[in-house]
mmCIF file of C-alpha atoms in Angstrom:
data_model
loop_
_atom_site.group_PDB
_atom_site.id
_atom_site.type_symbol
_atom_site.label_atom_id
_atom_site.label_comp_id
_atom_site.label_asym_id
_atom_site.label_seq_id
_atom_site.Cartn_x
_atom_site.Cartn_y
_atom_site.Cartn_z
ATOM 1 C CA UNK A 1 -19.989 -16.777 -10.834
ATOM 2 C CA UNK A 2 -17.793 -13.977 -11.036
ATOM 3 C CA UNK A 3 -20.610 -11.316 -12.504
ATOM 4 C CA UNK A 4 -22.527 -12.807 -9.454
ATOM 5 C CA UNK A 5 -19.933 -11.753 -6.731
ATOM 6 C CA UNK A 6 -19.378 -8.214 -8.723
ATOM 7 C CA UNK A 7 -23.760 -7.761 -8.425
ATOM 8 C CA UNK A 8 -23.705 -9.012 -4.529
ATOM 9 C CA UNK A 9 -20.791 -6.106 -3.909
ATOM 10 C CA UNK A 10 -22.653 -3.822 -5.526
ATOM 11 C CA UNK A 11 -25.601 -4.311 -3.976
ATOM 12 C CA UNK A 12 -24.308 -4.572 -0.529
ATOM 13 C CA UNK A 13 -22.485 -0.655 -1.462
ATOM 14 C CA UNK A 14 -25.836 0.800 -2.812
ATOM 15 C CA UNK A 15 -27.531 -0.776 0.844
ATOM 16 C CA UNK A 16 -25.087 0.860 2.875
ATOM 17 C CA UNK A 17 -24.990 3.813 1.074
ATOM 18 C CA UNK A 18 -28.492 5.161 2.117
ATOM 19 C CA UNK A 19 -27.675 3.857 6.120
ATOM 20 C CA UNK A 20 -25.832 7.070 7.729
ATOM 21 C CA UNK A 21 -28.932 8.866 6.041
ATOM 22 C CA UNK A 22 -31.802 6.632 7.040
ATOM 23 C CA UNK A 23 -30.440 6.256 10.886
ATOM 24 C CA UNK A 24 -30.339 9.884 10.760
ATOM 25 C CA UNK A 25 -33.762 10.302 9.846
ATOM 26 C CA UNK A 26 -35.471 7.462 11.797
ATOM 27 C CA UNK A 27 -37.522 8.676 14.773
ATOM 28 C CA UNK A 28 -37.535 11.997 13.801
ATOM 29 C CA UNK A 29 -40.098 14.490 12.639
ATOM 30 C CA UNK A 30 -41.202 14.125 8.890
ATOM 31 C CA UNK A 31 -44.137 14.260 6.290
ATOM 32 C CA UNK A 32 -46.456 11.467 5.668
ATOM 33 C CA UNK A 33 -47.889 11.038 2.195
ATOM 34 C CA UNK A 34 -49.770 8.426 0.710
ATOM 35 C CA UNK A 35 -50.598 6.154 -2.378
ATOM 36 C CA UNK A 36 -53.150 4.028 -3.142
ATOM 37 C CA UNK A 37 -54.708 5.043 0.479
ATOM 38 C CA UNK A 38 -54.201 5.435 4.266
ATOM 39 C CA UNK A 39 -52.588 2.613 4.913
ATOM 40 C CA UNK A 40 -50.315 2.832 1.676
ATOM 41 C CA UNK A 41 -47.501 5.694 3.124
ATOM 42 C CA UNK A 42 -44.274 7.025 1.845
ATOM 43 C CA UNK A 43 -42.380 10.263 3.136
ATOM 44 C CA UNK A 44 -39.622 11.619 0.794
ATOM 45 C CA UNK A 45 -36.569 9.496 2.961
ATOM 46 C CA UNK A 46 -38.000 6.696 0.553
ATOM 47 C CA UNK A 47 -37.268 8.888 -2.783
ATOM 48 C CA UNK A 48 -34.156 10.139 -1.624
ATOM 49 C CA UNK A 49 -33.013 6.839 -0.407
ATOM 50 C CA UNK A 50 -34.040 5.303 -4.154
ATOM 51 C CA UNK A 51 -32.172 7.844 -5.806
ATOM 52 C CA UNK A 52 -29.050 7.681 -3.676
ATOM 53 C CA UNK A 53 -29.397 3.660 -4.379
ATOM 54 C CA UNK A 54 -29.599 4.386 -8.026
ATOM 55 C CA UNK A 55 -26.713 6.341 -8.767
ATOM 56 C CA UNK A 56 -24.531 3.688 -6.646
ATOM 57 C CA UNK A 57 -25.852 1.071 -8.927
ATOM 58 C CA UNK A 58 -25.328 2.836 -12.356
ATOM 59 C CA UNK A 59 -22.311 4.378 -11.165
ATOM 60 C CA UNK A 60 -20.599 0.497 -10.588
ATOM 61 C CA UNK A 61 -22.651 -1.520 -13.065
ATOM 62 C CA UNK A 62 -23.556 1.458 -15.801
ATOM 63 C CA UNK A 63 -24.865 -1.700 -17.939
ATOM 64 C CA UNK A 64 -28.211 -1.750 -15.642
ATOM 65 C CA UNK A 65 -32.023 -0.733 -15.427
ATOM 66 C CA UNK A 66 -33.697 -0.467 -12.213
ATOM 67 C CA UNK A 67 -36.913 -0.986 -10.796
ATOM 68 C CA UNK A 68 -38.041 0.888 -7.727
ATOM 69 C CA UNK A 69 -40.781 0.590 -5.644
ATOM 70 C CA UNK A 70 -40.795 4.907 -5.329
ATOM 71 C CA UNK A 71 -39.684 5.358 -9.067
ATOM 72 C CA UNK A 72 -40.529 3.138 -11.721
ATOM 73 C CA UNK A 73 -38.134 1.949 -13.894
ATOM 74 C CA UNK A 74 -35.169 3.408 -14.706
ATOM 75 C CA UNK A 75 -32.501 2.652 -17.398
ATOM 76 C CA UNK A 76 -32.464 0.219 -20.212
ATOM 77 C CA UNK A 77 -29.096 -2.341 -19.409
ATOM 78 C CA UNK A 78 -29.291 -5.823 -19.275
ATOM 79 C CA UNK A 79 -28.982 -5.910 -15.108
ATOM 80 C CA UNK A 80 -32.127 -5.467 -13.935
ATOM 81 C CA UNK A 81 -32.385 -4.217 -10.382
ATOM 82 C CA UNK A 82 -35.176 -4.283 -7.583
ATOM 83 C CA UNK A 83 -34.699 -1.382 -4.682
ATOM 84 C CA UNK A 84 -37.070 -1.038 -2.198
ATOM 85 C CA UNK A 85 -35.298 1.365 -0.242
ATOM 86 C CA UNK A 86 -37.221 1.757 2.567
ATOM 87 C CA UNK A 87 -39.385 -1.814 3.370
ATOM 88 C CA UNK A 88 -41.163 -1.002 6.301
ATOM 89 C CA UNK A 89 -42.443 2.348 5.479
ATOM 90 C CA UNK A 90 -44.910 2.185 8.107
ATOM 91 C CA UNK A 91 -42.323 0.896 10.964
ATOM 92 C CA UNK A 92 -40.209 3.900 9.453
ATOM 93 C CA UNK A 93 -42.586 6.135 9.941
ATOM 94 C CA UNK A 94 -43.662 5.290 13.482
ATOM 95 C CA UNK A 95 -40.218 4.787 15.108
ATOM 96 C CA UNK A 96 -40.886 0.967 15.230
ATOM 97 C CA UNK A 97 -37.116 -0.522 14.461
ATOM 98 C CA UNK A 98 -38.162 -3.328 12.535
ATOM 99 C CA UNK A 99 -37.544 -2.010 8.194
ATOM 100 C CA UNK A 100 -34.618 -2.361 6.062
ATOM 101 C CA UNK A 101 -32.846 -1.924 2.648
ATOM 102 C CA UNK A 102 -33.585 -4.579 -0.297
ATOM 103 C CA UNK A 103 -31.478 -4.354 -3.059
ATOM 104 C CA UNK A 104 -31.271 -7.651 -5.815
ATOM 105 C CA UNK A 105 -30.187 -8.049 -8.985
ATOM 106 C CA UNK A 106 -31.528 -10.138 -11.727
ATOM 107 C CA UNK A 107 -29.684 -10.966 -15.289
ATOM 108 C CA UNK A 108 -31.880 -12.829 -17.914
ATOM 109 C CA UNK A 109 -34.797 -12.950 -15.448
ATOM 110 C CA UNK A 110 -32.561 -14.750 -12.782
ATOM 111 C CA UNK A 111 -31.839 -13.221 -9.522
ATOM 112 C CA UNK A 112 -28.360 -13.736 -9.042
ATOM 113 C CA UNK A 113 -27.337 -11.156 -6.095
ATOM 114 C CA UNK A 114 -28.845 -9.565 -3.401
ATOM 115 C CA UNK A 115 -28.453 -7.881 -0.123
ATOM 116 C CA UNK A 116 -30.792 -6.639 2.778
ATOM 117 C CA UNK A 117 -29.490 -4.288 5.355
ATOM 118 C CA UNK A 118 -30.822 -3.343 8.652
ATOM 119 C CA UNK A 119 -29.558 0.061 9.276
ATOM 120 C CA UNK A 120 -30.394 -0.350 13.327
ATOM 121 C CA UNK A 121 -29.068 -3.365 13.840
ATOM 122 C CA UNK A 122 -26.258 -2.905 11.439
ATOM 123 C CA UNK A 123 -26.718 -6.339 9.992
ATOM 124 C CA UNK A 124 -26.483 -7.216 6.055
ATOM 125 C CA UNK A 125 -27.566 -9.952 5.149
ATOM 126 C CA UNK A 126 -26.304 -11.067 1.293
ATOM 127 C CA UNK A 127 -26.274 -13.341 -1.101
ATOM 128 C CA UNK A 128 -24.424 -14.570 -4.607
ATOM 129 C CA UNK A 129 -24.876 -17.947 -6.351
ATOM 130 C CA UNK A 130 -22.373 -19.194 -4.369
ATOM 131 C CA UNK A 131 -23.900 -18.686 -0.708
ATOM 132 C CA UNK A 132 -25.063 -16.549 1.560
ATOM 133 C CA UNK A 133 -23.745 -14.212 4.399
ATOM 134 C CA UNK A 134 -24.788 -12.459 7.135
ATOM 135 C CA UNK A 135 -22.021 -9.724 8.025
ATOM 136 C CA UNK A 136 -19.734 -11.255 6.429
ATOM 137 C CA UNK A 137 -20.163 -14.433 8.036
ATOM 138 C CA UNK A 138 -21.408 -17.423 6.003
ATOM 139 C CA UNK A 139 -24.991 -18.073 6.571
ATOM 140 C CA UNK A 140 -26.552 -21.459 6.878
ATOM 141 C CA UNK A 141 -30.364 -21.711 7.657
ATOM 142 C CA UNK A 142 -31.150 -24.113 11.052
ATOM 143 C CA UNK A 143 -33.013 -27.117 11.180
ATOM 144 C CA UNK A 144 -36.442 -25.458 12.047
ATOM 145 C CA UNK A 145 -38.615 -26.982 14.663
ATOM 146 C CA UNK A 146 -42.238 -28.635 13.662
ATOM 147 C CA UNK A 147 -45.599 -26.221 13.890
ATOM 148 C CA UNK A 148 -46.272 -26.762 17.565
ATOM 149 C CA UNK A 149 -42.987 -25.258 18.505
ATOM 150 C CA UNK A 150 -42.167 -22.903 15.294
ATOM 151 C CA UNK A 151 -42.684 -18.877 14.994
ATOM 152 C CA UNK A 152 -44.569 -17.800 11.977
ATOM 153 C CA UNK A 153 -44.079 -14.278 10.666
ATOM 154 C CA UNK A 154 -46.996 -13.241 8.301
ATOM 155 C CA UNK A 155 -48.847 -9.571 7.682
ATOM 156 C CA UNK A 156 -52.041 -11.609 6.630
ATOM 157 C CA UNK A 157 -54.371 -10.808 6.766
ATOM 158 C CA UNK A 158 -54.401 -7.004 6.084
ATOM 159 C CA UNK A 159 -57.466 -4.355 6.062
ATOM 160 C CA UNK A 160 -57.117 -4.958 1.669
ATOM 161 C CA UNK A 161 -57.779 -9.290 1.951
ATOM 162 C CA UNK A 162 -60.147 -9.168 5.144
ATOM 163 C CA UNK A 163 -62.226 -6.698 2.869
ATOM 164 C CA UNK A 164 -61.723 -9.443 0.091
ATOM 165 C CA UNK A 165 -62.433 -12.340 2.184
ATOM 166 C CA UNK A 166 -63.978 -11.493 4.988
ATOM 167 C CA UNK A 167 -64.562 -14.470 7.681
ATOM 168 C CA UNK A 168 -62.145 -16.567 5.810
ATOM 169 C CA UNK A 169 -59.303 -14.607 6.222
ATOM 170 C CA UNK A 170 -60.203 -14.581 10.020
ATOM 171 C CA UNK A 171 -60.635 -18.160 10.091
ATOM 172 C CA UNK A 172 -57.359 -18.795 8.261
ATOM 173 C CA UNK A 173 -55.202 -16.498 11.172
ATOM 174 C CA UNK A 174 -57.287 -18.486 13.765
ATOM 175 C CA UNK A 175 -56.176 -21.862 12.647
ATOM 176 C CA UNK A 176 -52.228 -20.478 11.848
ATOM 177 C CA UNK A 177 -52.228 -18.897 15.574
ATOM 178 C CA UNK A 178 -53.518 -22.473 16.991
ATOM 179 C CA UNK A 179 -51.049 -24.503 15.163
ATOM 180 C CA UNK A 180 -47.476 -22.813 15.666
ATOM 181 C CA UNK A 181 -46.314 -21.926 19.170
ATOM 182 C CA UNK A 182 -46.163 -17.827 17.591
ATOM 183 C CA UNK A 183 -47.274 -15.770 15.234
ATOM 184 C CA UNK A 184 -45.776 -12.473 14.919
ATOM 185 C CA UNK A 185 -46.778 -9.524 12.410
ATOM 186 C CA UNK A 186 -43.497 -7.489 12.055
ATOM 187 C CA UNK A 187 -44.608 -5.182 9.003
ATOM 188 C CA UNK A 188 -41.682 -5.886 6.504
ATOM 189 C CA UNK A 189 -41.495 -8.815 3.941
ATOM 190 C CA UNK A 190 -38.107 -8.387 3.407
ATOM 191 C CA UNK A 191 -36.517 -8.459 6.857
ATOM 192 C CA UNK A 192 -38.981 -10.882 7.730
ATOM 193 C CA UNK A 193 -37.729 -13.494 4.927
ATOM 194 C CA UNK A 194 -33.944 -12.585 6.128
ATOM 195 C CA UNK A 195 -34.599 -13.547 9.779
ATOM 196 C CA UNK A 196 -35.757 -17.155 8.615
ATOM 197 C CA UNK A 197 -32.535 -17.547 6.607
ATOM 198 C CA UNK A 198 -30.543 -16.783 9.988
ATOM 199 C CA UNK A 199 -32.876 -19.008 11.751
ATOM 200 C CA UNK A 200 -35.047 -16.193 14.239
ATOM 201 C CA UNK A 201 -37.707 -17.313 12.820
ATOM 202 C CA UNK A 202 -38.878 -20.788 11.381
ATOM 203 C CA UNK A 203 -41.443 -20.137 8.831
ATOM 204 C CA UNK A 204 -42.399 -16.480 6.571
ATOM 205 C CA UNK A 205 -46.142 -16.274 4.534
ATOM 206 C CA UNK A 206 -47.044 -13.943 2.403
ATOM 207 C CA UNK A 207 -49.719 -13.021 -0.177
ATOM 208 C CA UNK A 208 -49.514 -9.486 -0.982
ATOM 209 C CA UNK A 209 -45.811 -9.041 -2.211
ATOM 210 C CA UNK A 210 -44.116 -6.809 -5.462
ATOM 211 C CA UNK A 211 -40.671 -7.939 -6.699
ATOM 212 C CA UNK A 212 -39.092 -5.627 -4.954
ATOM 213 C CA UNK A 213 -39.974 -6.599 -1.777
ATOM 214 C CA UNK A 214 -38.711 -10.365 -1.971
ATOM 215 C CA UNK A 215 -36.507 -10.631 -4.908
ATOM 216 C CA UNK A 216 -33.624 -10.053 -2.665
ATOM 217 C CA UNK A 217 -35.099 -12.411 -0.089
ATOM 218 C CA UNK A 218 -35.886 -14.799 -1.810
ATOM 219 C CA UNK A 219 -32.038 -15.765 -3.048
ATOM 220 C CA UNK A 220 -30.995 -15.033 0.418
ATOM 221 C CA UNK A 221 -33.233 -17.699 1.764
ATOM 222 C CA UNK A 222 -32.510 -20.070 -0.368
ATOM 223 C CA UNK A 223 -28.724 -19.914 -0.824
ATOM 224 C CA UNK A 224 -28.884 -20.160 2.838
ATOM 225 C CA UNK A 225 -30.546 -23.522 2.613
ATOM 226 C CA UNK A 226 -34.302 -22.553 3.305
ATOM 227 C CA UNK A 227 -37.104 -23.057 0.773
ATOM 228 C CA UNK A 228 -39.392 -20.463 -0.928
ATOM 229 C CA UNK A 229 -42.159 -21.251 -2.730
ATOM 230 C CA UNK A 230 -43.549 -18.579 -4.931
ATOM 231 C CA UNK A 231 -48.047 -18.805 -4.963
ATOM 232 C CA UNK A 232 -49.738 -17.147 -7.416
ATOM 233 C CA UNK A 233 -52.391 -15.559 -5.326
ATOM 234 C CA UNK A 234 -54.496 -13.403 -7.673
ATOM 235 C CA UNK A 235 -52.732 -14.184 -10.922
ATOM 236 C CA UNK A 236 -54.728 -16.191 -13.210
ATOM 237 C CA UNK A 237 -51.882 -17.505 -15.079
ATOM 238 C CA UNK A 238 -48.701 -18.964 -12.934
ATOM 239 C CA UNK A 239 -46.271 -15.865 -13.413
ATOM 240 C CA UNK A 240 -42.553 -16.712 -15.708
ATOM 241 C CA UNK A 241 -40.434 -15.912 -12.341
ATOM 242 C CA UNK A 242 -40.728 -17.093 -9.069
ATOM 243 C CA UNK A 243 -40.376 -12.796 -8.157
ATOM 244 C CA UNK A 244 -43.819 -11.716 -10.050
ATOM 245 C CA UNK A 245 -45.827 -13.874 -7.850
ATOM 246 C CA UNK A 246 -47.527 -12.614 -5.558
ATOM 247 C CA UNK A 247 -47.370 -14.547 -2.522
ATOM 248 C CA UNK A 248 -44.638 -17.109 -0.731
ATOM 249 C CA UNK A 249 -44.108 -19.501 1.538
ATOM 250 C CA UNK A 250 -40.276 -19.856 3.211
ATOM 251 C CA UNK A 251 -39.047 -21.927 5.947
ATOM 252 C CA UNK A 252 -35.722 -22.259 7.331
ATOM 253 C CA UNK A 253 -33.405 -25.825 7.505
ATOM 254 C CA UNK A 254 -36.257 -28.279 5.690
ATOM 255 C CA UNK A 255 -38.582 -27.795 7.952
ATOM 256 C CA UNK A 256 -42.192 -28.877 7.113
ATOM 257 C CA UNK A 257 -45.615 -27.056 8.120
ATOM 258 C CA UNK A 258 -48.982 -28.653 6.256
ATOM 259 C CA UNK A 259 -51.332 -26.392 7.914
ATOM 260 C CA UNK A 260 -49.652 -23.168 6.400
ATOM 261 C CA UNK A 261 -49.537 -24.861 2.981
ATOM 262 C CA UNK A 262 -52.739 -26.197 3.349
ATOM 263 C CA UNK A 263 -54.288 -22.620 4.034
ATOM 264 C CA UNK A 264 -51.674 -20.823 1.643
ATOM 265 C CA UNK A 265 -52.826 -22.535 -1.232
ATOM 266 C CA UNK A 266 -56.336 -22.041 -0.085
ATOM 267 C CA UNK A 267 -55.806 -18.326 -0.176
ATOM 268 C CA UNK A 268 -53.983 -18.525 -3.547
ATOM 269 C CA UNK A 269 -56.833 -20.517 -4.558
ATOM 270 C CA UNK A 270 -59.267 -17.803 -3.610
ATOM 271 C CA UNK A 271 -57.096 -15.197 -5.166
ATOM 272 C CA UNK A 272 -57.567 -16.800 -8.270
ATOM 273 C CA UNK A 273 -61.351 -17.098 -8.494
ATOM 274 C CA UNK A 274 -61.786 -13.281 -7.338
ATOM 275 C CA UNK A 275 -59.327 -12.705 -10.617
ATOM 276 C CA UNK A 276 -60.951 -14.997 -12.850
ATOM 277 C CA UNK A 277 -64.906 -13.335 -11.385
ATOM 278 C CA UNK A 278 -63.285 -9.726 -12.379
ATOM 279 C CA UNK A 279 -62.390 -10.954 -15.168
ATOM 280 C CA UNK A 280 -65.229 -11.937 -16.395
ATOM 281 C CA UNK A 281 -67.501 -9.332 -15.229
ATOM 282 C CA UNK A 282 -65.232 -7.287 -17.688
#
């Protein structure tokens, strides 16, 4: 427990030690570029942000090796660490205030700290194996409300799975928009997943995720009393940790939605065959 409270501090440091720098830079003018395509966008905030992060981290746990979504992995110590330093590139990017800081750290493939930061709103959100805080308050997920009067936060279906899937994807949103009172598309895994441990929103979906974008989010949730429950959507084999999957489910205070899981496994489900179909056409 005490290594656990040492990795949370940490973490919450290396969050707040790219803030002054991101707030600076948010809204202002700066260079797009891209990976995989268009919609996949980074500007060099991210890479300064993940190498700020990085020395904080080796700096107060030297005994680490880091994975970043802008660099790779860095380091060979027996805390591994997930930084996505900027989640939200896109909100970043277009002045939408709705991104944050994601910082967790794992020892013997067991995430055991974590903290998210929302530079605008100044709140951190954080997370040990014994609890979870928000500003340093202690942070206890609400009883969430059934479908017909919950708030879903989801990015599906993006341009990537309505290219996969086409008029199931479409019919999948239709039936998740007529079955909760809102559905809202925010644009950042991470934040998202925090605001249903504080209880602004009831219930988080998601089947397009890296480690880390929810390895931090995922402790948070759950140490707050919410449940997560990693899908392998795409994976032909059920991944070792809950973090390498690539899709969730999370809901706040025990509450219970069956037509999300109903169409979340569905979409794992589909995931799958496309894999296995790939797969087999070598």
């Amino acid at each position: 427990m005490t290594q656990s409270r040492h990795l949370r501090a940490v973490a919450e440091g290396a969050a707040r030690s790219v803030q002054e720098q991101l707030r600076a830079a948010f809204r202002g003018a700066m260079t797009v570029d891209h990976k995989r395509d268009a919609r996949d966008v980074v500007t060099v905030h991210d890479k300064n942000a993940e190498k700020t992060i990085s020395a904080y981290i080796f700096e107060h746990e030297p005994d680490s090796r880091i994975l970043g979504e802008e660099g790779g992995a860095v380091g060979d110590g027996r805390v591994s660490w997930f930084v996505d330093p900027i989640d939200g590139t896109s909100n970043f990017i277009d002045g939408i205030a709705f991104w944050c800081v994601s910082v967790a750290a794992a020892v013997d493939g067991r995430v055991v700290a974590a903290a998210i930061l929302d530079p605008m709103a100044d709140d951190l959100f954080s997370a040990d194996l014994g609890g979870a805080w928000l500003n340093g308050e202690t942070l206890r997920s609400v009883a969430a409300p059934g479908e017909a009067e919950a708030t879903l936060i989801t990015g599906y279906p993006n341009a990537r799975q309505l290219a996969a899937h086409g008029g199931d994807a479409l019919k999948d949103f239709a039936e998740l928009v007529l079955a909760f009172r809102a559905v809202r598309r925010p644009g950042s895994a991470a934040l998202t997943l925090a605001h249903v441990a504080a209880g602004w929103a009831d219930a988080a979906a998601g089947f397009n995720v890296n480690p880390w974008d929810i390895s931090a989010a995922e402790l948070i949730v759950t140490q707050a009393g919410g449940t997560y429950i990693p899908l392998a959507v795409g994976q032909q084999e059920r991944p070792e940790h809950s973090y390498d999957h690539r899709g969730y489910v999370a809901v706040g205070g025990g509450g219970s939605y069956p037509t999300l899981m109903a169409i979340a496994r569905d979409i794992a489900a589909r995931g799958r065959d496309m894999a296995s179909a790939y797969a087999a056409a070598g």
